[in-house]
CSV table of C-alpha atoms and ligand atoms in Angstrom, one decimal:
chain,number,residue,atom,x,y,z
G,1,MET,CA,-0.1,0.2,0.0
G,2,SER,CA,0.9,3.5,-0.4
G,3,VAL,CA,-0.4,7.1,0.1
G,4,PRO,CA,-1.2,9.1,-2.6
G,5,VAL,CA,0.8,12.1,-2.8
G,6,VAL,CA,-0.1,15.7,-4.4
G,7,ARG,CA,1.9,18.6,-4.6
G,8,THR,CA,-0.9,21.3,-6.1
G,9,VAL,CA,-3.6,23.3,-3.9
G,10,ALA,CA,-5.8,22.3,-7.2
G,11,GLU,CA,-5.1,18.8,-6.7
G,12,LEU,CA,-5.8,18.9,-2.9
G,13,ARG,CA,-8.9,20.9,-3.6
G,14,TYR,CA,-10.1,18.1,-6.1
G,15,ALA,CA,-9.2,15.5,-3.5
G,16,VAL,CA,-11.2,16.9,-0.8
G,17,ALA,CA,-14.2,18.0,-2.7
G,18,ALA,CA,-14.7,14.3,-3.9
G,19,TRP,CA,-14.7,13.5,-0.2
G,20,ARG,CA,-17.1,16.1,0.6
G,21,ALA,CA,-19.5,15.1,-2.0
G,22,GLU,CA,-19.5,11.9,0.0
G,23,ARG,CA,-20.3,13.8,3.3
G,24,LEU,CA,-16.9,12.5,4.6
G,25,GLN,CA,-15.2,14.3,7.4
G,26,VAL,CA,-11.5,15.6,6.7
G,27,ALA,CA,-8.7,15.7,9.4
G,28,LEU,CA,-5.5,17.5,8.9
G,29,VAL,CA,-2.3,16.9,10.2
G,30,PRO,CA,0.8,19.5,9.5
G,31,THR,CA,4.2,18.4,9.8
G,32,MET,CA,7.7,19.2,8.3
G,33,GLY,CA,8.4,15.7,7.7
G,34,ALA,CA,11.2,13.5,9.2
G,35,LEU,CA,8.3,11.7,10.9
G,36,HIS,CA,8.6,9.8,13.8
G,37,GLU,CA,6.1,8.1,16.3
G,38,GLY,CA,5.0,11.6,17.6
G,39,HIS,CA,3.7,12.7,14.3
G,40,LEU,CA,1.8,9.1,13.5
G,41,SER,CA,0.2,9.3,17.1
G,42,LEU,CA,-1.2,12.6,15.6
G,43,VAL,CA,-2.2,10.5,12.5
G,44,ARG,CA,-3.9,8.0,14.5
G,45,ALA,CA,-5.8,10.4,16.5
G,46,ALA,CA,-7.0,12.1,13.4
G,47,LEU,CA,-8.2,8.5,12.1
G,48,SER,CA,-10.4,8.0,15.1
G,49,ARG,CA,-12.0,11.4,14.5
G,50,ALA,CA,-12.5,11.7,10.9
G,51,GLU,CA,-13.0,9.4,7.7
G,52,ARG,CA,-10.3,10.9,5.8
G,53,VAL,CA,-6.7,12.1,7.1
G,54,ILE,CA,-4.3,14.4,5.1
G,55,VAL,CA,-0.8,14.8,6.3
G,56,THR,CA,1.2,17.6,5.2
G,57,ILE,CA,4.7,18.1,4.8
G,58,PHE,CA,6.2,21.2,4.2
G,59,VAL,CA,9.5,22.5,5.6
G,60,ASN,CA,8.4,26.1,6.0
G,61,PRO,CA,11.4,28.6,5.3
G,62,LYS,CA,9.7,31.3,7.2
G,63,GLN,CA,9.6,29.8,10.3
G,64,PHE,CA,13.2,29.4,10.7
G,65,ASN,CA,15.4,31.8,12.3
G,66,SER,CA,18.7,30.6,10.8
G,67,PRO,CA,19.5,29.5,7.2
G,68,ALA,CA,22.1,27.0,8.8
G,69,ASP,CA,18.9,25.3,10.5
G,70,LEU,CA,16.8,25.6,7.7
G,71,ALA,CA,19.3,23.8,5.4
G,72,ALA,CA,20.2,21.2,8.3
G,73,TYR,CA,16.4,20.1,8.7
G,74,PRO,CA,16.1,16.4,7.9
G,75,ARG,CA,14.3,16.0,4.5
G,76,THR,CA,13.1,11.9,4.5
G,77,GLU,CA,9.9,12.1,2.2
G,78,GLU,CA,10.4,8.6,0.8
G,79,THR,CA,10.3,7.1,4.4
G,80,ASP,CA,8.0,9.3,5.7
G,81,ALA,CA,5.4,8.2,2.7
G,82,ALA,CA,6.2,4.6,3.9
G,83,MET,CA,5.2,5.4,7.5
G,84,LEU,CA,2.0,7.3,6.5
G,85,ALA,CA,0.9,4.4,4.3
G,86,GLY,CA,1.6,1.9,7.1
G,87,ALA,CA,-0.5,4.6,9.6
G,88,GLY,CA,-3.4,4.5,6.9
G,89,ALA,CA,-3.3,8.2,6.3
G,90,HIS,CA,-5.2,8.8,2.9
G,91,LEU,CA,-3.5,11.7,1.5
G,92,LEU,CA,-0.2,13.4,1.8
G,93,TYR,CA,0.3,16.9,0.7
G,94,ALA,CA,4.0,17.8,-0.1
G,95,PRO,CA,3.6,21.3,-1.9
G,96,LEU,CA,5.9,22.9,-4.1
G,97,ALA,CA,7.5,26.2,-2.4
G,98,GLY,CA,5.5,28.1,-5.1
G,99,GLU,CA,2.0,26.8,-3.9
G,100,ILE,CA,2.6,28.1,-0.6
G,101,TYR,CA,4.6,31.3,-1.2
G,102,PRO,CA,3.7,32.1,-4.8
G,103,GLU,CA,5.9,34.9,-6.7
G,104,GLY,CA,4.9,38.1,-5.1
G,105,PHE,CA,3.7,36.8,-1.8
G,106,SER,CA,3.1,39.5,0.6
G,107,THR,CA,0.8,38.6,3.6
G,108,THR,CA,1.6,37.7,7.0
G,109,VAL,CA,-0.5,36.1,9.7
G,110,SER,CA,0.6,37.5,13.2
G,111,VAL,CA,-0.9,36.4,16.5
G,112,ALA,CA,0.0,38.9,19.2
G,113,SER,CA,0.1,38.1,22.9
G,114,VAL,CA,0.4,34.3,22.9
G,115,SER,CA,3.5,33.9,20.6
G,116,GLU,CA,5.5,36.9,21.9
G,117,GLU,CA,7.1,35.5,25.0
G,118,MET,CA,9.2,32.1,25.0
G,119,GLU,CA,9.7,30.8,21.9
G,120,GLY,CA,9.0,34.3,20.4
G,121,ARG,CA,11.2,36.2,22.2
G,122,PHE,CA,14.1,33.8,21.2
G,123,ARG,CA,12.9,33.0,17.7
G,124,PRO,CA,11.7,36.1,16.4
G,125,GLY,CA,9.2,35.9,13.3
G,126,HIS,CA,9.0,32.3,14.1
G,127,PHE,CA,5.3,32.4,14.8
G,128,ASP,CA,4.4,34.6,12.1
G,129,GLY,CA,6.0,31.9,9.8
G,130,VAL,CA,3.9,29.2,11.6
G,131,ALA,CA,0.9,31.2,12.0
G,132,THR,CA,0.9,31.8,8.1
G,133,VAL,CA,1.6,28.6,6.8
G,134,VAL,CA,-0.7,26.5,8.8
G,135,ALA,CA,-3.6,29.6,8.1
G,136,LYS,CA,-3.0,28.5,4.5
G,137,LEU,CA,-3.0,25.1,5.0
G,138,PHE,CA,-6.4,25.4,6.9
G,139,LEU,CA,-7.4,27.5,3.9
G,140,GLN,CA,-6.3,25.1,1.3
G,141,SER,CA,-7.5,22.2,2.7
G,142,GLY,CA,-11.0,23.3,4.1
G,143,ALA,CA,-10.6,20.8,7.0
G,144,ASP,CA,-12.8,20.1,9.1
G,145,CYS,CA,-10.4,19.3,12.3
G,146,ALA,CA,-6.4,19.5,12.5
G,147,PHE,CA,-4.5,17.7,15.0
G,148,PHE,CA,-1.3,19.2,17.0
G,149,GLY,CA,1.1,18.0,19.7
G,150,GLU,CA,1.1,19.3,23.0
G,151,LYS,CA,4.9,19.0,22.6
G,152,ASP,CA,5.1,22.5,20.8
G,153,PHE,CA,2.5,23.9,23.6
G,154,GLN,CA,3.1,27.5,22.6
G,155,GLN,CA,2.6,26.9,19.1
G,156,LEU,CA,-0.8,25.2,19.9
G,157,GLN,CA,-2.2,28.2,21.2
G,158,VAL,CA,-0.9,30.3,18.9
G,159,VAL,CA,-3.1,28.1,16.2
G,160,ARG,CA,-5.8,28.1,18.2
G,161,ARG,CA,-5.9,32.0,18.8
G,162,MET,CA,-5.3,32.5,14.8
G,163,ALA,CA,-8.0,29.9,13.7
G,164,ARG,CA,-10.5,31.6,16.1
G,165,ASP,CA,-9.6,35.2,15.4
G,166,LEU,CA,-10.1,34.5,11.9
G,167,ASP,CA,-13.0,32.9,11.8
G,168,ILE,CA,-11.5,29.8,10.0
G,169,PRO,CA,-13.9,26.9,10.7
G,170,VAL,CA,-11.7,24.0,11.8
G,171,GLU,CA,-11.6,22.3,15.3
G,172,ILE,CA,-7.8,22.4,16.8
G,173,VAL,CA,-7.5,18.6,18.6
G,174,ALA,CA,-4.4,18.5,20.8
G,175,CYS,CA,-2.4,15.2,21.3
G,176,PRO,CA,-0.1,14.3,24.1
G,177,THR,CA,3.9,14.6,23.8
G,178,ILE,CA,5.1,11.3,22.8
G,179,ARG,CA,8.6,10.3,24.5
G,180,GLU,CA,11.0,8.0,24.3
G,181,ARG,CA,11.2,5.3,26.7
G,182,ASN,CA,13.8,7.6,28.5
G,183,GLY,CA,11.5,10.5,28.6
G,184,LEU,CA,13.0,12.7,25.9
G,185,ALA,CA,10.4,13.9,23.7
G,186,MET,CA,10.8,12.7,20.2
G,187,SER,CA,11.8,15.6,17.6
G,188,SER,CA,12.8,15.3,14.0
G,189,ARG,CA,15.8,17.4,15.5
G,190,ASN,CA,17.2,14.7,17.8
G,191,ALA,CA,18.7,13.0,15.2
G,192,ARG,CA,21.2,15.5,15.2
G,193,LEU,CA,22.7,15.0,18.9
G,194,SER,CA,25.9,13.3,18.9
G,195,PRO,CA,25.4,9.8,20.6
G,196,GLN,CA,26.9,11.2,24.0
G,197,GLU,CA,24.3,14.0,23.6
G,198,HIS,CA,21.6,11.8,23.2
G,199,ALA,CA,22.7,10.0,26.1
G,200,ARG,CA,22.2,13.3,28.1
G,201,ALA,CA,19.1,14.7,26.5
G,202,PRO,CA,16.4,13.0,28.7
G,203,ARG,CA,17.8,14.8,31.6
G,204,LEU,CA,15.8,17.8,30.3
G,205,SER,CA,12.4,16.2,31.0
G,206,GLU,CA,13.4,14.5,34.2
G,207,VAL,CA,14.2,18.1,35.4
G,208,LEU,CA,10.9,19.3,34.1
G,209,PHE,CA,8.9,16.6,36.0
G,210,GLU,CA,10.7,16.8,38.9
G,211,ALA,CA,10.2,20.5,39.3
G,212,ALA,CA,6.2,20.1,38.1
G,213,ALA,CA,5.9,17.5,40.9
G,214,LYS,CA,7.3,20.1,43.5
G,215,MET,CA,4.9,22.9,42.1
G,216,ALA,CA,2.0,20.4,42.0
G,217,SER,CA,2.4,19.8,45.9
G,218,GLY,CA,2.3,23.7,46.4
G,219,ALA,CA,6.3,25.0,46.2
G,220,ASP,CA,6.4,28.4,44.8
G,221,ALA,CA,7.8,28.4,41.3
G,222,GLN,CA,10.9,31.0,41.8
G,223,PRO,CA,13.1,28.7,43.8
G,224,VAL,CA,12.2,25.5,42.1
G,225,LEU,CA,12.7,27.1,38.6
G,226,ALA,CA,16.3,28.4,39.9
G,227,GLN,CA,17.2,24.9,41.0
G,228,ALA,CA,16.0,23.0,38.0
G,229,ARG,CA,17.9,25.8,35.8
G,230,ARG,CA,20.9,24.8,37.8
G,231,ALA,CA,20.4,21.0,37.4
G,232,LEU,CA,20.1,21.3,33.5
G,233,GLU,CA,23.3,23.3,33.3
G,234,ASP,CA,25.2,21.0,35.5
G,235,ALA,CA,23.8,18.2,33.1
G,236,GLY,CA,26.0,20.1,30.5
G,237,PHE,CA,22.8,22.2,28.7
G,238,GLY,CA,23.3,25.5,27.9
G,239,PRO,CA,22.2,28.0,27.4
G,240,VAL,CA,18.9,27.4,29.0
G,241,GLU,CA,16.9,30.0,27.0
G,242,TYR,CA,13.5,29.8,29.5
G,243,LEU,CA,12.2,27.5,32.0
G,244,GLU,CA,8.8,28.9,32.9
G,245,LEU,CA,5.6,28.4,34.7
G,246,ARG,CA,2.5,29.1,32.7
G,247,SER,CA,-1.1,29.3,32.8
G,248,SER,CA,-1.9,26.4,30.5
G,249,ALA,CA,-4.8,28.4,29.4
G,250,SER,CA,-3.8,32.0,28.4
G,251,LEU,CA,0.1,31.3,28.7
G,252,ALA,CA,0.4,34.2,31.4
G,253,PRO,CA,3.1,33.7,33.9
G,254,LEU,CA,2.6,32.1,37.4
G,255,THR,CA,4.0,32.3,40.6
G,256,ARG,CA,2.9,29.1,41.5
G,257,ALA,CA,0.3,26.5,40.5
G,258,SER,CA,-2.7,28.0,41.7
G,259,GLU,CA,-4.4,27.1,38.0
G,260,PRO,CA,-3.9,24.5,35.8
G,261,ALA,CA,-0.4,25.2,34.9
G,262,ARG,CA,2.5,24.1,32.0
G,263,LEU,CA,6.1,24.3,32.8
G,264,LEU,CA,7.8,25.3,29.6
G,265,ALA,CA,11.4,25.0,28.4
G,266,ALA,CA,14.1,25.5,25.9
G,267,ALA,CA,17.8,24.8,26.3
G,268,TRP,CA,20.5,24.1,23.7
G,269,LEU,CA,22.7,20.4,23.9
G,270,GLY,CA,25.6,21.5,21.9
G,271,GLN,CA,24.5,22.7,18.5
G,272,VAL,CA,20.8,21.5,18.8
G,273,ARG,CA,18.1,23.3,20.7
G,274,LEU,CA,15.5,21.3,22.5
G,275,ILE,CA,12.1,22.3,23.5
G,276,ASP,CA,10.0,20.4,25.9
G,277,ASN,CA,7.0,21.2,28.2
G,278,VAL,CA,5.2,19.2,31.1
G,279,GLU,CA,1.8,19.7,32.7
G,280,VAL,CA,1.6,20.7,36.3
G,281,ALA,CA,-1.3,19.8,38.3
G,282,GLU,CA,-3.2,22.4,39.7
G,283,ASN,CA,-2.4,23.2,43.5
G,284,ASP,CA,-5.4,24.8,45.2
G,285,PRO,CA,-5.2,24.3,49.1
I,301,AMP,P1,6.8,19.3,13.1
I,301,AMP,O1,7.1,18.3,12.3
I,301,AMP,O2,8.0,19.2,14.5
I,301,AMP,O3,6.8,20.6,12.7
I,301,AMP,O4,5.5,18.5,14.0
I,301,AMP,C1,4.4,18.6,13.5
I,301,AMP,C2,3.4,18.4,14.6
I,301,AMP,O5,3.8,17.1,15.2
I,301,AMP,C3,3.1,19.4,15.6
I,301,AMP,O6,1.7,19.2,15.7
I,301,AMP,C4,3.9,18.7,16.7
I,301,AMP,O7,3.5,19.5,17.8
I,301,AMP,C5,3.6,17.4,16.7
I,301,AMP,N1,4.8,16.7,17.3
I,301,AMP,C6,6.2,16.9,17.1
I,301,AMP,N2,6.9,15.9,18.1
I,301,AMP,C7,5.9,15.5,18.8
I,301,AMP,C8,5.9,14.5,19.8
I,301,AMP,N3,7.1,13.9,20.2
I,301,AMP,N4,4.7,14.1,20.3
I,301,AMP,C9,3.6,14.9,20.0
I,301,AMP,N5,3.2,15.6,18.9
I,301,AMP,C10,4.4,15.6,18.3
């Protein structure tokens, strides 16, 4: 079995129109490829919700901050297509660059507030790139629902806000982070870690889970965060760009877990920038 691949908006719309004529629900799973179990979990969640699942693979130049990171991003479309066929996806949309950014392209979708801090601060312009491409993918596909990973928790909030603000009739579904057995959040960038770095990388999630447990039992965030930052630095991470306790709903900073919260971090390990986040149970004494 293989998965049909389309590369133009016209072909995508043609396929979706045929499904619509049969009154089938259509789900979208946007990715940048180099697929792993995390992506496949989104595909499976989409298959359980909709009768037809489109996966998109587009390495979006507008969401990269450095040309080197863009150039180094893994591109493995053949393997990806085989994985998608195995998972049961119905269509792979791997657009040509000109289908997303035609000659003279001049529009940017920019979401304020939720995109300004954390990733937004350290990767200026990143979320404009994400919001613009995801808005286009929603409008090109006309999907009923779209699946995103909590691995990129801030991105999820940016996408939700964008769809709501622009009245795009798509339901955004969040899926839990898939981790390796040692706790490391799966990521296409993990392939760029050296064997030694790969062995150290799980410390990031370990530190986050330990700190989250302390905050869930009522500890103030500030000392716990300072200790967690030191633990990461001791384990060879650096710089630790941010390590913050935020409201899950609004991403507003919190001094303790007085409402459902999330602990989010970005840290470099050698040449690779890792991000992760964990839930912090509400502590309401
Ligand atoms: P990417 O290809 O990295 O842009 O990711 C595409 C989608 O897969 C995004 O919604 C990510 O949040 C999601 N994703 C990436 N890694 C994971 C993971 N380990 N667990 C769950 N979802 C993930």
